[in-house]
Coordinates of C-alpha atoms (C1' of nucleotides) in Angstrom, one line a residue:
Chain E
X1 CA -18.1 -11.7 -3.1
X2 CA -19.4 -9.1 -0.7
X3 CA -20.9 -10.9 2.7
X4 CA -20.9 -9.2 6.5
X5 CA -18.6 -11.7 8.6
X6 CA -18.9 -8.4 11.8
X7 CA -23.0 -6.8 12.2
X8 CA -23.4 -3.2 11.9
X9 CA -20.6 -3.2 9.8
X10 CA -21.7 -3.6 6.0
X11 CA -19.6 -1.3 4.7
X12 CA -16.3 -2.2 6.2
X13 CA -16.9 -5.2 4.2
X14 CA -17.7 -3.1 1.1
X15 CA -14.8 -0.8 1.6
X16 CA -12.4 -3.8 1.5
X17 CA -14.1 -5.6 -1.3
X18 CA -13.7 -2.6 -3.6
X19 CA -10.3 -1.9 -2.4
X20 CA -9.7 -6.1 -3.1
X21 CA -10.8 -5.3 -6.2
X22 CA -9.0 -2.4 -7.2
X23 CA -5.8 -3.7 -6.0
X24 CA -6.3 -6.5 -8.6
X25 CA -4.1 -4.7 -10.8
X26 CA -1.6 -2.3 -10.6
X27 CA -3.5 -0.5 -13.3
X28 CA -6.6 -0.3 -11.4
X29 CA -10.3 -0.5 -12.5
X30 CA -12.7 1.4 -14.3
X31 CA -16.3 1.9 -12.2
X32 CA -18.2 -0.4 -14.4
X33 CA -15.4 -3.3 -14.0
X34 CA -15.8 -2.6 -10.0
X35 CA -19.8 -2.5 -10.2
X36 CA -20.0 -6.1 -12.3
X37 CA -17.1 -7.6 -9.9
X38 CA -18.7 -6.1 -6.7
X39 CA -22.4 -6.6 -7.2
X40 CA -23.3 -3.1 -5.8
X41 CA -25.1 -0.7 -7.8
X42 CA -23.4 2.2 -9.5
X43 CA -24.0 4.9 -7.4
X44 CA -23.3 2.7 -4.1
X45 CA -19.8 2.3 -5.9
X46 CA -19.2 5.9 -7.0
X47 CA -19.8 7.0 -3.6
X48 CA -17.8 4.5 -1.9
X49 CA -14.6 5.2 -4.3
X50 CA -15.1 9.0 -4.0
X51 CA -14.7 8.8 -0.4
X52 CA -11.8 6.5 -0.4
X53 CA -10.4 8.6 -2.9
X54 CA -10.9 11.5 -1.0
X55 CA -8.9 9.6 2.3
X56 CA -6.0 8.8 -0.5
X57 CA -6.6 5.3 0.1
X58 CA -7.4 5.3 -3.9
X59 CA -6.8 7.8 -6.4
X60 CA -8.7 8.6 -9.7
X61 CA -7.1 8.6 -12.5
X62 CA -7.5 11.5 -14.8
X63 CA -6.3 10.6 -18.0
X64 CA -8.1 6.5 -18.0
X65 CA -10.8 7.2 -15.7
X66 CA -9.1 4.4 -13.9
X67 CA -9.1 3.7 -9.8
X68 CA -6.5 2.8 -8.8
X69 CA -4.3 2.6 -5.5
X70 CA -3.2 5.7 -3.5
X71 CA -0.9 6.7 -1.7
X72 CA -2.4 5.9 1.9
X73 CA -2.3 2.4 0.5
X74 CA 1.3 2.4 -0.4
X75 CA 2.1 4.2 3.7
X76 CA 0.0 1.2 5.2
X77 CA 1.9 -1.2 3.0
X78 CA 5.2 0.3 4.4
X79 CA 4.1 -0.2 7.6
X80 CA 3.1 -3.4 7.1
X81 CA 6.3 -4.2 5.8
X82 CA 8.2 -3.3 8.7
X83 CA 6.9 -5.8 10.5
X84 CA 6.6 -8.8 7.3
X85 CA 9.6 -7.5 5.7
X86 CA 8.8 -9.6 2.8
X87 CA 10.6 -7.1 -0.1
X88 CA 14.2 -8.5 1.9
X89 CA 13.2 -11.6 2.9
X90 CA 12.1 -12.7 -1.0
X91 CA 13.5 -10.6 -3.3
X92 CA 17.0 -11.9 -3.2
X93 CA 16.0 -15.6 -3.9
X94 CA 13.3 -13.9 -6.8
X95 CA 16.2 -12.2 -7.9
X96 CA 18.8 -16.1 -8.1
X97 CA 15.4 -17.9 -9.7
X98 CA 14.7 -15.4 -12.4
X99 CA 18.4 -15.1 -13.4
X100 CA 19.3 -18.6 -13.5
X101 CA 16.6 -20.2 -14.6
X102 CA 15.5 -17.5 -17.0
X103 CA 11.9 -17.4 -16.1
X104 CA 10.0 -14.7 -14.0
X105 CA 10.1 -15.4 -10.4
X106 CA 6.9 -14.8 -8.0
X107 CA 6.3 -14.7 -4.2
X108 CA 2.6 -15.3 -3.6
X109 CA 0.9 -15.2 0.1
X110 CA -2.0 -17.2 1.3
X111 CA -5.2 -15.1 2.6
X112 CA -8.4 -17.1 3.4
X113 CA -9.3 -19.7 0.6
X114 CA -7.0 -17.5 -2.1
X115 CA -2.9 -17.4 -3.0
X116 CA -2.5 -13.4 -3.9
X117 CA 0.9 -12.4 -5.9
X118 CA 3.2 -9.9 -3.6
X119 CA 6.4 -9.8 -5.5
X120 CA 7.3 -10.2 -9.4
X121 CA 10.4 -10.6 -10.8
X122 CA 11.1 -10.9 -14.7
X123 CA 13.8 -13.7 -15.6
X124 CA 16.0 -12.5 -19.2
X125 CA 13.9 -15.3 -20.8
X126 CA 12.5 -12.9 -24.1
X127 CA 9.1 -14.9 -23.8
X128 CA 7.3 -13.7 -20.8
X129 CA 4.0 -14.8 -19.7
X130 CA 1.4 -11.8 -18.1
X131 CA -0.9 -13.8 -16.6
X132 CA 0.8 -13.2 -13.1
X133 CA 1.7 -9.9 -11.5
X134 CA 1.0 -8.1 -8.4
X135 CA -2.6 -8.3 -6.7
X136 CA -3.5 -11.1 -8.8
X137 CA -5.8 -13.3 -6.7
X138 CA -6.3 -17.4 -7.4
X139 CA -8.4 -19.8 -5.5
X140 CA -6.6 -21.8 -3.5
X141 CA -5.5 -25.1 -5.1
X142 CA -5.6 -23.1 -8.9
X143 CA -1.8 -22.4 -10.3
X144 CA 1.2 -23.5 -8.9
X145 CA 1.2 -20.9 -5.7
X146 CA -2.0 -21.9 -4.7
X147 CA -1.7 -25.8 -5.6
X148 CA 1.7 -26.0 -3.6
X149 CA -0.1 -24.3 -0.6
X150 CA -2.7 -26.9 -0.5
X151 CA -1.0 -29.7 -0.8
X152 CA 1.0 -28.8 2.7
X153 CA -2.3 -28.1 4.3
X154 CA -3.9 -30.3 7.2
X155 CA -6.2 -33.1 5.4
X156 CA -9.0 -31.8 6.8
X157 CA -8.3 -28.6 5.5
X158 CA -7.8 -29.9 2.2
X159 CA -10.8 -32.0 2.1
X160 CA -13.3 -28.7 3.0
X161 CA -12.0 -26.9 0.2
X162 CA -12.6 -30.5 -2.4
X163 CA -16.1 -31.0 -0.3
X164 CA -17.3 -27.3 -2.1
X165 CA -14.6 -27.4 -5.3
X166 CA -16.8 -26.3 -8.3
X167 CA -17.8 -23.4 -5.9
X168 CA -14.6 -22.5 -4.5
X169 CA -12.9 -22.5 -8.1
X170 CA -15.2 -20.5 -9.5
X171 CA -14.1 -19.9 -13.4
X172 CA -11.2 -22.2 -12.9
X173 CA -13.5 -25.1 -12.4
X174 CA -14.1 -26.3 -15.7
X175 CA -10.6 -26.0 -16.6
X176 CA -9.8 -27.8 -13.1
X177 CA -11.8 -30.9 -12.2
X178 CA -11.7 -32.3 -9.1
X179 CA -10.2 -35.4 -9.7
X180 CA -7.3 -33.9 -11.9
X181 CA -6.6 -31.3 -8.4
X182 CA -6.8 -34.3 -6.2
X183 CA -3.8 -35.9 -8.5
X184 CA -2.0 -32.6 -8.5
X185 CA -2.1 -32.2 -4.9
X186 CA -0.7 -35.8 -4.0
X187 CA 1.7 -35.3 -6.7
X188 CA 3.1 -32.3 -5.5
X189 CA 3.0 -33.7 -1.7
X190 CA 5.4 -36.7 -3.0
X191 CA 7.5 -34.1 -4.7
X192 CA 7.3 -31.2 -2.7
X193 CA 7.1 -28.9 -5.4
X194 CA 4.0 -28.2 -7.8
X195 CA 4.1 -28.2 -11.8
X196 CA 0.8 -26.5 -13.4
X197 CA 0.7 -27.9 -16.8
X198 CA -1.2 -24.7 -18.1
X199 CA -4.1 -24.9 -16.8
X200 CA -5.4 -21.6 -16.1
X201 CA -3.9 -20.3 -19.7
X202 CA -2.5 -22.8 -22.2
X203 CA 0.5 -22.7 -23.0
X204 CA 1.6 -21.2 -19.7
X205 CA 3.1 -23.6 -17.2
X206 CA 4.6 -23.3 -13.8
X207 CA 6.2 -24.8 -10.9
X208 CA 5.8 -23.4 -7.3
X209 CA 7.6 -24.6 -3.7
X210 CA 5.4 -23.9 -0.4
X211 CA 7.0 -21.9 2.7
X212 CA 6.5 -22.3 6.0
X213 CA 5.5 -19.8 8.7
X214 CA 6.8 -19.8 12.3
X215 CA 3.7 -22.1 13.3
X216 CA 5.0 -24.9 10.3
X217 CA 1.7 -23.7 8.4
X218 CA 2.1 -23.5 4.4
X219 CA 1.6 -19.3 4.3
X220 CA 3.7 -18.3 1.2
X221 CA 4.6 -19.7 -2.0
X222 CA 7.5 -19.3 -4.6
X223 CA 7.0 -19.9 -8.3
X224 CA 8.1 -19.8 -11.8
X225 CA 6.2 -19.4 -14.9
X226 CA 6.8 -19.6 -18.6
X227 CA 6.0 -21.8 -21.9
X228 CA 5.4 -25.3 -22.0
X229 CA 9.1 -26.3 -23.6
X230 CA 10.7 -24.5 -20.7
X231 CA 9.0 -27.2 -18.6
X232 CA 9.8 -30.2 -20.2
X233 CA 10.3 -33.4 -18.1
X234 CA 14.0 -33.4 -17.8
X235 CA 14.0 -29.7 -16.5
X236 CA 11.4 -29.9 -13.8
X237 CA 13.5 -31.9 -11.8
X238 CA 16.3 -28.8 -11.3
X239 CA 13.5 -26.2 -11.7
X240 CA 12.0 -28.0 -8.8
X241 CA 15.1 -28.6 -6.6
X242 CA 16.1 -24.8 -7.0
X243 CA 12.3 -23.9 -5.8
X244 CA 12.8 -26.3 -3.1
X245 CA 15.8 -25.0 -2.2
X246 CA 15.3 -21.3 -1.9
X247 CA 12.0 -21.8 -0.5
X248 CA 14.0 -23.4 2.5
X249 CA 16.2 -20.7 2.6
X250 CA 13.3 -18.1 2.9
X251 CA 11.5 -20.2 5.4
X252 CA 14.5 -19.9 7.3
X253 CA 15.4 -16.8 7.1
X254 CA 11.4 -15.6 8.2
X255 CA 11.8 -17.4 11.2
X256 CA 14.8 -15.7 12.3
X257 CA 13.4 -12.9 11.7
X258 CA 10.2 -13.2 13.5
X259 CA 11.4 -14.5 16.7
Chain S
X1 CA -9.2 14.6 12.8
X2 CA -12.8 12.7 11.4
X3 CA -14.5 14.3 9.1
X4 CA -16.6 13.3 6.1
X5 CA -15.6 15.2 2.9
X6 CA -17.9 12.8 0.4
X7 CA -21.4 12.9 2.2
X8 CA -23.1 9.4 2.2
X9 CA -19.8 8.1 3.5
X10 CA -19.3 8.8 6.7
X11 CA -18.1 5.1 7.6
X12 CA -15.4 5.9 4.7
X13 CA -13.9 8.2 6.5
X14 CA -14.1 6.7 10.1
X15 CA -12.5 3.3 8.3
X16 CA -9.6 5.1 7.1
X17 CA -9.0 7.4 10.0
X18 CA -8.5 4.0 11.8
X19 CA -6.3 2.4 9.7
X20 CA -4.2 5.8 9.5
X21 CA -4.1 5.3 13.4
X22 CA -3.4 1.8 13.5
X23 CA -0.3 2.1 10.7
X24 CA 1.0 5.1 12.5
X25 CA 3.2 2.0 14.5
X26 CA 4.3 -0.8 13.1
X27 CA 3.4 -2.4 16.5
X28 CA 0.3 -1.4 16.3
X29 CA -1.9 0.6 18.9
X30 CA -4.5 -0.7 21.5
X31 CA -8.0 0.3 21.6
X32 CA -8.4 3.1 23.9
X33 CA -5.5 4.4 22.5
X34 CA -7.4 4.6 18.8
X35 CA -10.9 5.5 20.5
X36 CA -8.5 8.6 22.2
X37 CA -6.9 9.4 18.9
X38 CA -10.2 8.9 16.6
X39 CA -12.5 10.6 19.0
X40 CA -15.0 7.7 18.4
X41 CA -17.0 6.2 20.7
X42 CA -15.5 2.2 22.1
X43 CA -18.1 0.0 20.9
X44 CA -18.0 1.8 17.2
X45 CA -14.1 1.7 17.3
X46 CA -14.2 -2.0 18.5
X47 CA -17.1 -2.9 15.9
X48 CA -15.1 -1.2 13.0
X49 CA -11.4 -2.4 13.9
X50 CA -13.4 -6.0 14.3
X51 CA -15.0 -6.4 10.6
X52 CA -11.6 -4.7 9.3
X53 CA -9.5 -7.0 10.8
X54 CA -12.2 -9.8 9.9
X55 CA -11.3 -8.2 6.4
X56 CA -7.7 -9.1 7.1
X57 CA -6.6 -5.2 6.4
X58 CA -6.2 -5.5 10.4
X59 CA -4.7 -8.0 12.7
X60 CA -5.6 -8.5 16.3
X61 CA -2.3 -9.9 17.9
X62 CA -3.1 -12.3 20.6
X63 CA -0.5 -11.3 23.2
X64 CA -0.2 -7.9 23.3
X65 CA -3.9 -7.2 22.4
X66 CA -2.6 -4.3 19.7
X67 CA -4.4 -4.0 16.7
X68 CA -2.2 -4.6 13.5
X69 CA -2.1 -4.0 9.9
X70 CA -2.7 -7.6 8.8
X71 CA -1.8 -9.2 5.3
X72 CA -4.1 -7.0 3.1
X73 CA -2.6 -4.1 4.1
X74 CA 0.6 -5.7 3.0
X75 CA -0.9 -7.0 -0.1
X76 CA -2.7 -3.3 -0.9
X77 CA 1.1 -1.7 -0.8
X78 CA 2.5 -4.3 -2.9
X79 CA 0.1 -4.1 -5.4
X80 CA 0.6 0.2 -5.2
X81 CA 4.7 -0.3 -4.8
X82 CA 4.3 -1.4 -8.7
X83 CA 3.0 1.9 -9.9
X84 CA 5.3 3.7 -7.5
X85 CA 8.2 1.3 -7.3
X86 CA 9.3 3.8 -4.0
X87 CA 11.8 0.8 -2.7
X88 CA 13.9 0.5 -5.7
X89 CA 13.7 3.9 -6.0
X90 CA 14.8 5.6 -2.5
X91 CA 16.4 2.4 -1.2
X92 CA 19.8 2.6 -2.7
X93 CA 20.2 6.5 -1.6
X94 CA 19.3 5.5 1.8
X95 CA 22.0 3.3 2.5
X96 CA 24.8 5.4 1.0
X97 CA 23.3 8.0 3.2
X98 CA 23.5 6.1 6.5
X99 CA 26.9 3.9 5.5
X100 CA 28.6 7.6 4.9
X101 CA 27.2 9.7 7.2
X102 CA 26.6 7.4 10.2
X103 CA 23.1 8.6 11.0
X104 CA 20.0 7.6 10.0
X105 CA 18.0 7.9 7.2
X106 CA 14.4 8.5 5.7
X107 CA 12.4 8.7 3.3
X108 CA 9.2 10.4 3.5
X109 CA 6.6 11.3 1.7
X110 CA 3.5 14.2 1.5
X111 CA 0.0 13.0 2.1
X112 CA -2.0 16.3 2.2
X113 CA -1.3 18.4 4.9
X114 CA 1.2 15.8 6.3
X115 CA 4.2 14.1 5.8
X116 CA 4.4 10.4 6.5
X117 CA 7.7 8.3 6.9
X118 CA 7.8 5.5 4.2
X119 CA 11.3 4.2 4.5
X120 CA 14.2 3.7 7.2
X121 CA 17.4 3.0 6.8
X122 CA 19.8 3.1 10.1
X123 CA 23.0 4.1 10.1
X124 CA 26.0 2.4 11.8
X125 CA 26.6 5.2 14.0
X126 CA 25.7 3.9 18.0
X127 CA 23.6 6.6 19.0
X128 CA 20.1 6.6 17.0
X129 CA 16.9 8.6 17.4
X130 CA 13.6 6.5 17.3
X131 CA 11.4 9.3 17.1
X132 CA 11.0 8.4 13.2
X133 CA 9.5 5.6 11.5
X134 CA 7.6 3.6 9.1
X135 CA 4.4 5.0 9.2
X136 CA 5.2 8.6 11.7
X137 CA 3.0 11.7 10.3
X138 CA 4.2 15.4 11.0
X139 CA 2.6 18.3 9.7
X140 CA 3.7 20.0 6.4
X141 CA 6.5 22.5 8.0
X142 CA 7.5 20.2 11.1
X143 CA 10.5 18.0 11.1
X144 CA 13.5 18.6 8.5
X145 CA 11.3 16.1 5.7
X146 CA 7.8 18.4 6.2
X147 CA 10.0 21.8 6.3
X148 CA 12.0 20.5 3.1
X149 CA 8.7 19.8 1.4
X150 CA 6.6 23.0 2.5
X151 CA 9.9 25.0 1.5
X152 CA 9.8 24.4 -2.2
X153 CA 5.6 24.8 -2.0
X154 CA 4.1 27.5 -4.3
X155 CA 4.0 30.6 -1.7
X156 CA 0.1 31.1 -2.0
X157 CA 0.3 27.3 -0.6
X158 CA 2.8 28.0 2.2
X159 CA 0.8 30.9 2.9
X160 CA -2.5 29.2 3.4
X161 CA -0.8 26.6 5.7
X162 CA 1.0 29.5 7.8
X163 CA -2.5 31.8 8.1
X164 CA -3.8 29.2 10.3
X165 CA -0.4 27.5 11.7
X166 CA -1.6 27.0 15.3
X167 CA -4.0 24.9 14.5
X168 CA -1.9 23.1 11.5
X169 CA 0.8 22.6 13.9
X170 CA -1.5 21.2 16.5
X171 CA 0.5 19.8 19.3
X172 CA 3.8 20.8 17.8
X173 CA 2.6 24.6 18.0
X174 CA 4.2 25.4 20.9
X175 CA 7.8 24.0 20.0
X176 CA 7.4 25.7 16.1
X177 CA 6.1 29.0 16.9
X178 CA 5.1 30.7 13.5
X179 CA 7.9 33.3 12.9
X180 CA 11.0 30.5 13.4
X181 CA 8.8 28.9 11.0
X182 CA 8.7 31.5 8.6
X183 CA 13.1 31.7 8.9
X184 CA 13.6 28.0 8.4
X185 CA 11.6 28.0 5.1
X186 CA 13.3 30.8 3.9
X187 CA 16.7 29.5 4.6
X188 CA 15.9 26.1 3.5
X189 CA 14.4 27.9 0.6
X190 CA 18.2 29.5 0.2
X191 CA 20.1 26.5 0.8
X192 CA 18.0 23.6 -1.0
X193 CA 18.1 21.9 2.5
X194 CA 16.4 22.1 5.4
X195 CA 18.0 21.8 9.1
X196 CA 15.8 20.8 12.2
X197 CA 17.8 21.8 15.3
X198 CA 15.6 19.7 17.5
X199 CA 12.6 21.2 17.7
X200 CA 10.5 17.8 17.4
X201 CA 12.8 16.4 20.7
X202 CA 15.6 18.0 22.3
X203 CA 18.3 16.8 21.3
X204 CA 17.5 15.1 18.2
X205 CA 18.7 17.2 15.0
X206 CA 17.5 16.6 11.3
X207 CA 18.3 17.7 8.0
X208 CA 16.5 17.0 4.5
X209 CA 15.6 17.8 1.0
X210 CA 13.0 17.6 -0.8
X211 CA 12.2 15.3 -3.9
X212 CA 10.3 16.7 -6.9
X213 CA 7.5 14.6 -8.8
X214 CA 7.2 14.6 -12.7
X215 CA 5.0 18.1 -12.5
X216 CA 8.1 19.4 -10.7
X217 CA 5.9 19.5 -6.9
X218 CA 7.8 18.1 -3.9
X219 CA 6.3 15.3 -3.1
X220 CA 8.6 13.4 -1.5
X221 CA 11.3 14.2 0.7
X222 CA 15.3 12.7 2.2
X223 CA 16.3 13.0 5.7
X224 CA 19.0 12.6 8.1
X225 CA 18.5 12.0 12.0
X226 CA 20.5 12.3 15.0
X227 CA 22.0 13.7 17.5
X228 CA 23.2 17.3 17.9
X229 CA 26.8 17.0 18.0
X230 CA 26.4 15.2 14.8
X231 CA 25.6 18.1 13.0
X232 CA 27.2 21.0 14.0
X233 CA 27.7 23.8 11.4
X234 CA 31.4 22.7 10.5
X235 CA 29.1 19.1 9.1
X236 CA 25.9 20.9 8.0
X237 CA 27.3 21.7 4.2
X238 CA 28.9 18.3 4.0
X239 CA 25.4 16.7 4.9
X240 CA 23.6 19.1 2.8
X241 CA 25.2 18.5 -0.2
X242 CA 24.5 14.5 0.3
X243 CA 21.1 15.1 0.9
X244 CA 20.5 17.2 -2.3
X245 CA 22.9 15.0 -4.6
X246 CA 21.3 12.3 -3.3
X247 CA 17.1 13.8 -3.7
X248 CA 18.7 14.8 -7.5
X249 CA 18.9 11.3 -8.0
X250 CA 16.2 10.0 -7.0
X251 CA 14.1 12.7 -8.5
X252 CA 16.4 11.5 -12.1
X253 CA 14.7 7.6 -11.3
X254 CA 11.6 8.4 -10.6
X255 CA 11.3 10.6 -13.8
X256 CA 12.2 7.7 -15.8
X257 CA 10.5 5.6 -14.3
X258 CA 7.2 7.3 -14.4
X259 CA 7.0 8.5 -18.2
Chain X
dC1 C1' -25.2 15.3 -35.9
dC2 C1' -26.9 11.1 -33.5
dC3 C1' -26.7 7.4 -30.2
dC4 C1' -25.2 4.4 -27.0
dA5 C1' -22.2 3.5 -22.7
dA6 C1' -20.3 5.0 -19.3
dA7 C1' -20.0 8.5 -15.2
dG8 C1' -21.7 11.3 -12.2
dT9 C1' -25.6 13.4 -9.3
dC10 C1' -29.9 14.0 -6.4
dC11 C1' -33.4 12.6 -2.7
dA12 C1' -37.2 9.8 -0.8
dT13 C1' -36.4 5.9 2.3
dA14 C1' -35.6 2.2 5.6
dA15 C1' -31.7 -0.3 6.7
dC16 C1' -27.8 0.1 9.1
dA17 C1' -24.3 1.7 12.2
dT18 C1' -24.6 3.7 16.4
dG19 C1' -23.3 4.3 21.6
dG20 C1' -25.0 4.4 26.1
dA21 C1' -25.2 1.0 29.4
dC22 C1' -23.9 -3.5 31.3
dA23 C1' -21.0 -7.9 31.7
dA24 C1' -16.4 -9.7 31.7
dC25 C1' -11.6 -9.6 32.7
dC26 C1' -7.0 -8.9 33.8
dC27 C1' -3.4 -6.8 36.6
dC28 C1' -1.6 -4.9 41.0
dA29 C1' -1.9 -2.6 45.9
dC30 C1' -3.3 -3.9 50.1
Chain D
dG1 C1' -8.2 -12.7 49.2
dT2 C1' -10.6 -9.0 48.0
dG3 C1' -11.5 -4.1 46.3
dG4 C1' -10.3 -1.2 42.8
dG5 C1' -9.0 1.2 38.1
dG6 C1' -8.0 0.2 33.7
dT7 C1' -9.3 -2.1 29.3
dT8 C1' -12.4 -5.3 26.7
dG9 C1' -16.3 -7.1 24.8
dT10 C1' -21.5 -7.4 23.8
dC11 C1' -26.6 -6.1 23.6
dC12 C1' -30.6 -3.7 21.3
dA13 C1' -33.7 0.6 21.0
dT14 C1' -33.1 4.6 18.1
dG15 C1' -32.5 7.5 14.7
dT16 C1' -28.6 8.8 11.7
dT17 C1' -26.8 7.5 7.8
dA18 C1' -26.1 4.7 3.9
dT19 C1' -28.9 3.1 0.1
dG20 C1' -30.2 2.3 -4.8
dG21 C1' -34.1 3.9 -8.5
dA22 C1' -34.3 7.3 -11.5
dC23 C1' -32.7 11.5 -14.2
dT24 C1' -28.5 14.2 -15.8
dT25 C1' -24.5 15.0 -18.3
dT26 C1' -20.1 13.7 -20.2
dG27 C1' -18.1 11.6 -24.3
dG28 C1' -16.3 8.3 -27.9
dG29 C1' -17.6 6.1 -32.0
dG30 C1' -20.2 5.9 -36.9

DNA sequence: CCCCAAAGTCCATAACATGGACAACCCCAC
DNA sequence: GTGGGGTTGTCCATGTTATGGACTTTGGGG
């Protein structure tokens, strides 16, 4: 989890890890939770969290005792969003997808060996899954967004991940045997869109399509999630086409914005 | 600039300072610039920036050599925005203001003794000022947003700031004599909205109105900027009413969202 | 009222970040 | 081509600074 890649900067790695852990959930995380997830000692975590809060990057919610992202995080996001106007670019597609399919729609971004959920738009269908929301991370290859992205990576990059799959997938390894993942990747590459048949949580299905950056690399993904009866074979074609169409539009919008 | 508020966490303060400096501008900042602004030595800044980049919080733009906010910053912002949905809450008002007045409209947030510009919406009027954009910070009391916020702080808090005004205002102190600021604050408190008659940059005028959080504290501000002829006396009343009306709406939306 | 878990604090220790000094660039001027 | 000013990148001995074991405090449940 925590590893110093640049020497002379252990704390930076730790701080970044803590921020990631806290930002996994808009509701934040309790101290013990951060301690457990980070593998650091309690005094250290406490001290770092307190100082991050003093800097405004975090806040300490008095009622729940949870540590949550602070205003500085909001600011940084705003500025970063001026360079990558994700909201402008992806939101319209999410609205259309959610509205017309009834399911919840998501926009995720690749970040190293993970995908992270950036935007969420709830659909009108009354049964909704809350597995995925802003900040949730999955290893590449897990869940529909991660599958869609990984399927369009260069073959050697995919092999690198698959070679150490169990390590990479972590807690998802048991429900995601490498052979199954290989199958799914091949199918995704063929169809253009991915299908997650409830592998992360039984009954919670999803479909995804990759969005490509200006270098043609799969850097983002659109996805839909809902319950199994809404993702049966007869509907997959409709949902898949829809996702691909919107993903294509987003790719276009990205490229015109980034030039 | 850099001061360790919590002990045993010097680096956290430094890292936060660097992030703030880089995030002052969506285009990022060069190494020397960060060195100058932070007051740290070059090796230290370089090492910290490099490790922040390794963590994805920053990126090193290969073409310009500038350090810019990275994807992790975007992610954190997304998650923080799920708690403070600033975009949803303020954007419609900004659009209306920009569209109907012609000027550029801004949404800023108070952060300690500063205001930071969060959102910008350009108006159709062809002469536009680029003094203010996402990430730009002003001391409280300087510029229309900071004036509007400060004017509605408790009297003793205002006095605390005014007591050490020159120190607080920094580079703005020469153009913002404390007597003038006092006058402006009083007028703002009376009118409800603030007017900045080109104090930050000659010819660049602005008007602002505060937005109040659930505890009734002025935590955000709406503002408009443009050239002097567009902010003459006869138009100030119209612009002021408009700002107050939209600020009121945002306050309402905030309160219903936060409960 | 007691107990246990979580949060918060202290301080001697040594691990870690630090920054002076040096090297490698890059661009412009002459 | 060559020289100079400005900027970036790297190394490593030094001591400043983060660390975490141990202790204290808080608070919720039975």
